mmCIF file of C-alpha atoms in Angstrom:
data_model
loop_
_atom_site.group_PDB
_atom_site.id
_atom_site.type_symbol
_atom_site.label_atom_id
_atom_site.label_comp_id
_atom_site.label_asym_id
_atom_site.label_seq_id
_atom_site.Cartn_x
_atom_site.Cartn_y
_atom_site.Cartn_z
ATOM 1 C CA MET A 1 130.685 102.706 116.071
ATOM 2 C CA GLU A 2 133.071 103.235 113.184
ATOM 3 C CA PHE A 3 131.843 104.547 109.805
ATOM 4 C CA SER A 4 133.488 104.670 106.406
ATOM 5 C CA PHE A 5 132.855 107.940 104.603
ATOM 6 C CA GLY A 6 133.707 106.903 101.089
ATOM 7 C CA GLY A 7 137.407 107.701 100.912
ATOM 8 C CA PRO A 8 140.551 108.691 102.796
ATOM 9 C CA ILE A 9 139.957 112.453 102.636
ATOM 10 C CA ALA A 10 136.419 112.124 103.984
ATOM 11 C CA ASN A 11 137.637 109.801 106.711
ATOM 12 C CA SER A 12 140.269 112.432 107.595
ATOM 13 C CA ALA A 13 137.510 115.074 107.634
ATOM 14 C CA TYR A 14 135.611 112.927 110.134
ATOM 15 C CA ALA A 15 138.727 112.673 112.357
ATOM 16 C CA HIS A 16 139.039 116.435 112.216
ATOM 17 C CA VAL A 17 135.450 117.395 113.042
ATOM 18 C CA ARG A 18 135.325 114.742 115.763
ATOM 19 C CA GLY A 19 137.942 116.741 117.556
ATOM 20 C CA VAL A 20 136.169 120.143 117.343
ATOM 21 C CA LEU A 21 132.392 119.554 117.307
ATOM 22 C CA GLN A 22 130.176 119.015 120.363
ATOM 23 C CA PRO A 23 129.094 115.378 120.569
ATOM 24 C CA ALA A 24 125.450 116.057 119.750
ATOM 25 C CA ILE A 25 126.449 118.061 116.668
ATOM 26 C CA LEU A 26 128.959 115.429 115.584
ATOM 27 C CA ASN A 27 126.302 112.669 115.785
ATOM 28 C CA HIS A 28 123.868 114.884 113.825
ATOM 29 C CA SER A 29 126.525 115.482 111.165
ATOM 30 C CA VAL A 30 127.087 111.739 110.743
ATOM 31 C CA ARG A 31 123.360 111.067 110.627
ATOM 32 C CA VAL A 32 123.014 113.727 107.883
ATOM 33 C CA TRP A 33 125.744 111.940 105.946
ATOM 34 C CA LEU A 34 124.043 108.546 106.282
ATOM 35 C CA LEU A 35 120.718 109.990 105.114
ATOM 36 C CA ALA A 36 122.231 112.078 102.311
ATOM 37 C CA ASP A 37 124.342 109.158 101.099
ATOM 38 C CA HIS A 38 121.319 106.901 101.169
ATOM 39 C CA MET A 39 119.475 109.343 98.907
ATOM 40 C CA GLY A 40 122.557 110.088 96.802
ATOM 41 C CA ARG A 41 123.262 106.409 95.954
ATOM 42 C CA ARG A 42 119.766 106.197 94.489
ATOM 43 C CA GLU A 43 120.746 109.071 92.181
ATOM 44 C CA GLY A 44 124.000 107.464 91.154
ATOM 45 C CA VAL A 45 126.332 109.613 93.312
ATOM 46 C CA ASP A 46 129.596 107.653 93.568
ATOM 47 C CA GLY A 47 133.353 107.993 93.616
ATOM 48 C CA LEU A 48 134.819 111.388 94.324
ATOM 49 C CA GLU A 49 131.435 113.087 94.294
ATOM 50 C CA ARG A 50 130.239 110.715 97.051
ATOM 51 C CA GLU A 51 133.336 111.510 99.108
ATOM 52 C CA ALA A 52 132.729 115.228 98.594
ATOM 53 C CA LEU A 53 129.172 114.735 99.849
ATOM 54 C CA ALA A 54 130.580 113.170 103.011
ATOM 55 C CA VAL A 55 132.918 116.093 103.575
ATOM 56 C CA ALA A 56 130.088 118.559 103.090
ATOM 57 C CA CYS A 57 127.844 116.742 105.556
ATOM 58 C CA LEU A 58 130.588 116.430 108.122
ATOM 59 C CA PHE A 59 131.459 120.130 107.893
ATOM 60 C CA HIS A 60 127.957 121.477 107.471
ATOM 61 C CA ASP A 61 127.767 122.614 111.151
ATOM 62 C CA ALA A 62 131.519 123.150 111.648
ATOM 63 C CA GLY A 63 130.817 126.858 112.055
ATOM 64 C CA THR A 64 129.427 126.071 115.553
ATOM 65 C CA ALA A 65 132.864 124.919 116.769
ATOM 66 C CA ASP A 66 134.958 127.289 118.826
ATOM 67 C CA LEU A 67 137.758 126.800 116.267
ATOM 68 C CA TYR A 68 135.596 128.256 113.509
ATOM 69 C CA ASP A 69 133.692 130.883 115.446
ATOM 70 C CA GLY A 70 134.508 133.868 113.234
ATOM 71 C CA SER A 71 132.581 137.028 112.264
ATOM 72 C CA GLN A 72 130.444 135.440 109.561
ATOM 73 C CA ARG A 73 127.254 133.363 109.747
ATOM 74 C CA PHE A 74 127.996 129.873 111.060
ATOM 75 C CA GLU A 75 127.025 128.395 107.712
ATOM 76 C CA VAL A 76 129.662 130.499 105.892
ATOM 77 C CA GLU A 77 132.283 129.826 108.554
ATOM 78 C CA GLY A 78 131.655 126.087 108.121
ATOM 79 C CA ALA A 79 131.839 126.425 104.331
ATOM 80 C CA ASP A 80 135.161 128.314 104.572
ATOM 81 C CA ALA A 81 136.469 125.658 107.013
ATOM 82 C CA ALA A 82 135.573 122.858 104.554
ATOM 83 C CA HIS A 83 137.236 124.747 101.701
ATOM 84 C CA ALA A 84 140.380 125.280 103.757
ATOM 85 C CA PHE A 85 140.429 121.609 104.728
ATOM 86 C CA LEU A 86 140.182 120.564 101.073
ATOM 87 C CA SER A 87 142.713 123.099 99.826
ATOM 88 C CA GLY A 88 145.587 120.763 100.601
ATOM 89 C CA HIS A 89 144.132 117.957 98.483
ATOM 90 C CA ASP A 90 144.249 117.604 94.732
ATOM 91 C CA TRP A 91 140.491 117.888 94.129
ATOM 92 C CA PRO A 92 138.958 119.674 91.119
ATOM 93 C CA ALA A 93 138.198 123.265 92.035
ATOM 94 C CA PRO A 94 134.575 123.018 90.854
ATOM 95 C CA LEU A 95 133.965 120.118 93.225
ATOM 96 C CA VAL A 96 135.537 122.004 96.158
ATOM 97 C CA GLN A 97 133.277 124.915 95.309
ATOM 98 C CA LYS A 98 130.228 122.643 95.393
ATOM 99 C CA VAL A 99 131.238 121.492 98.892
ATOM 100 C CA TRP A 100 131.454 125.130 99.862
ATOM 101 C CA GLU A 101 127.962 125.828 98.446
ATOM 102 C CA ALA A 102 126.500 122.721 100.055
ATOM 103 C CA VAL A 103 127.661 123.833 103.506
ATOM 104 C CA ALA A 104 126.885 127.527 103.078
ATOM 105 C CA LEU A 105 123.343 126.944 101.738
ATOM 106 C CA HIS A 106 122.129 124.097 104.017
ATOM 107 C CA THR A 107 119.804 126.457 105.899
ATOM 108 C CA SER A 108 118.434 128.045 102.680
ATOM 109 C CA PRO A 109 115.231 126.289 101.704
ATOM 110 C CA GLY A 110 114.248 126.515 98.058
ATOM 111 C CA ILE A 111 117.766 127.565 97.060
ATOM 112 C CA ALA A 112 120.039 124.650 98.106
ATOM 113 C CA GLU A 113 117.723 122.217 96.304
ATOM 114 C CA ARG A 114 118.318 124.011 92.983
ATOM 115 C CA MET A 115 122.078 124.519 93.232
ATOM 116 C CA GLY A 116 123.154 120.968 92.170
ATOM 117 C CA VAL A 117 123.450 117.511 93.632
ATOM 118 C CA LEU A 118 125.623 118.188 96.677
ATOM 119 C CA PRO A 119 123.743 121.233 98.037
ATOM 120 C CA LYS A 120 120.458 119.473 97.431
ATOM 121 C CA LEU A 121 121.494 116.270 99.216
ATOM 122 C CA VAL A 122 123.012 118.035 102.241
ATOM 123 C CA ARG A 123 119.806 120.075 102.569
ATOM 124 C CA LEU A 124 117.610 116.987 102.236
ATOM 125 C CA GLY A 125 119.775 115.067 104.741
ATOM 126 C CA VAL A 126 119.423 117.888 107.282
ATOM 127 C CA MET A 127 115.689 118.056 106.714
ATOM 128 C CA ALA A 128 115.384 114.248 107.097
ATOM 129 C CA ASP A 129 117.250 114.237 110.351
ATOM 130 C CA PHE A 130 115.236 117.113 111.853
ATOM 131 C CA GLY A 131 111.940 116.205 110.261
ATOM 132 C CA THR A 132 111.631 112.520 109.529
ATOM 133 C CA THR A 133 113.845 109.492 109.004
ATOM 134 C CA ASN A 134 111.000 107.591 107.388
ATOM 135 C CA LEU A 135 112.522 106.403 104.139
ATOM 136 C CA ALA A 136 109.676 104.078 103.266
ATOM 137 C CA GLY A 137 109.780 102.809 99.754
ATOM 138 C CA THR A 138 113.448 103.719 99.148
ATOM 139 C CA GLY A 139 114.952 100.390 100.175
ATOM 140 C CA GLY A 140 117.227 99.678 103.092
ATOM 141 C CA ASP A 141 114.912 101.316 105.610
ATOM 142 C CA GLU A 142 115.576 98.808 108.421
ATOM 143 C CA ASP A 143 119.305 98.969 107.989
ATOM 144 C CA MET A 144 119.189 102.794 108.020
ATOM 145 C CA ALA A 145 117.095 102.802 111.223
ATOM 146 C CA GLU A 146 119.659 100.588 112.924
ATOM 147 C CA LEU A 147 122.528 102.831 111.903
ATOM 148 C CA LEU A 148 120.737 105.931 113.110
ATOM 149 C CA LYS A 149 120.068 104.273 116.522
ATOM 150 C CA ASP A 150 123.785 104.059 117.056
ATOM 151 C CA LEU A 151 124.012 107.822 116.907
ATOM 152 C CA PRO A 152 121.889 109.231 119.747
ATOM 153 C CA ARG A 153 120.305 112.634 119.220
ATOM 154 C CA MET A 154 121.491 114.022 122.597
ATOM 155 C CA ASP A 155 119.041 116.943 122.442
ATOM 156 C CA ILE A 156 120.564 118.164 119.161
ATOM 157 C CA GLU A 157 117.783 120.697 118.470
ATOM 158 C CA ALA A 158 118.434 122.476 121.774
ATOM 159 C CA VAL A 159 122.255 122.104 121.582
ATOM 160 C CA LEU A 160 122.484 123.480 118.065
ATOM 161 C CA SER A 161 120.135 126.408 118.605
ATOM 162 C CA ASP A 162 121.888 127.319 121.863
ATOM 163 C CA VAL A 163 125.288 127.443 120.174
ATOM 164 C CA VAL A 164 124.013 129.543 117.240
ATOM 165 C CA VAL A 165 122.284 131.987 119.616
ATOM 166 C CA SER A 166 125.286 132.177 121.881
ATOM 167 C CA GLN A 167 127.529 133.089 118.950
ATOM 168 C CA ALA A 168 124.984 135.703 117.756
ATOM 169 C CA LEU A 169 124.780 137.302 121.194
ATOM 170 C CA ARG A 170 128.521 137.832 121.136
ATOM 171 C CA SER A 171 128.563 138.956 117.504
ATOM 172 C CA PRO A 172 125.156 140.080 116.129
ATOM 173 C CA GLY A 173 126.556 140.280 112.651
ATOM 174 C CA LYS A 174 126.530 136.494 112.577
ATOM 175 C CA ALA A 175 122.724 136.514 112.646
ATOM 176 C CA PRO A 176 121.263 138.758 109.883
ATOM 177 C CA SER A 177 117.534 139.344 110.422
ATOM 178 C CA SER A 178 116.485 137.400 107.313
ATOM 179 C CA SER A 179 118.596 134.348 108.096
ATOM 180 C CA TRP A 180 118.003 131.179 110.103
ATOM 181 C CA PRO A 181 120.431 132.285 112.816
ATOM 182 C CA GLY A 182 118.635 135.681 112.826
ATOM 183 C CA GLY A 183 115.343 133.929 113.481
ATOM 184 C CA LEU A 184 116.793 131.987 116.354
ATOM 185 C CA LEU A 185 118.322 135.126 117.875
ATOM 186 C CA ALA A 186 115.027 137.080 117.532
ATOM 187 C CA ALA A 187 113.082 134.286 119.231
ATOM 188 C CA HIS A 188 115.632 134.172 122.082
ATOM 189 C CA LEU A 189 115.514 137.950 122.598
ATOM 190 C CA ALA A 190 111.719 137.913 122.596
ATOM 191 C CA ASN A 191 111.657 135.305 125.360
ATOM 192 C CA PRO A 192 115.092 135.113 127.025
ATOM 193 C CA GLY A 193 113.890 132.892 129.883
ATOM 194 C CA HIS A 194 112.841 130.118 127.511
ATOM 195 C CA THR A 195 114.692 126.858 127.953
ATOM 196 C CA GLY A 196 114.789 123.851 125.641
ATOM 197 C CA VAL A 197 114.381 123.931 121.890
ATOM 198 C CA ASN A 198 114.277 127.438 120.417
ATOM 199 C CA PRO A 199 110.739 128.051 119.108
ATOM 200 C CA ALA A 200 112.189 129.325 115.846
ATOM 201 C CA PHE A 201 114.181 126.152 115.242
#
């Protein structure tokens, strides 16, 4: 199914991440965009800010891709990838910085929600996809449910945690003990024979 992400740069971002992300992570990223956009439109997010939200959602797990498997936490690698992608476009620097923050902070509960509209919406979109997609009372619930059904989950919880742990095993510096990747790594090391969703997910 084809989606429009609010503008040509965001559509180009989708074409890019589609070529580097695992299918389960790509589907998750698009679901996060649909959920974040749904919430954002209720808050009046439109125009270039809406397109920036799409770029942030699409890149929020880009650090799991082999292309962006650097020495930093996957969240920071993804944020740097989004910043590099946007560097060739004539966007206001503060908006590019907000995209960076939205990606870098999406696993930081209680912080992302207070860093402005884009970090908050990406965080809430991620939470909605992993927690609940029940948008009762917000309008458009049935349409949203239909859109999400076209993007199968494909065991995203297991796929994402496995990638993050695999990166951390190769480069422990990517998983500081107080971070979400660090929690996943610690749970894996405590029970290396465990299969399925990481208990720290």
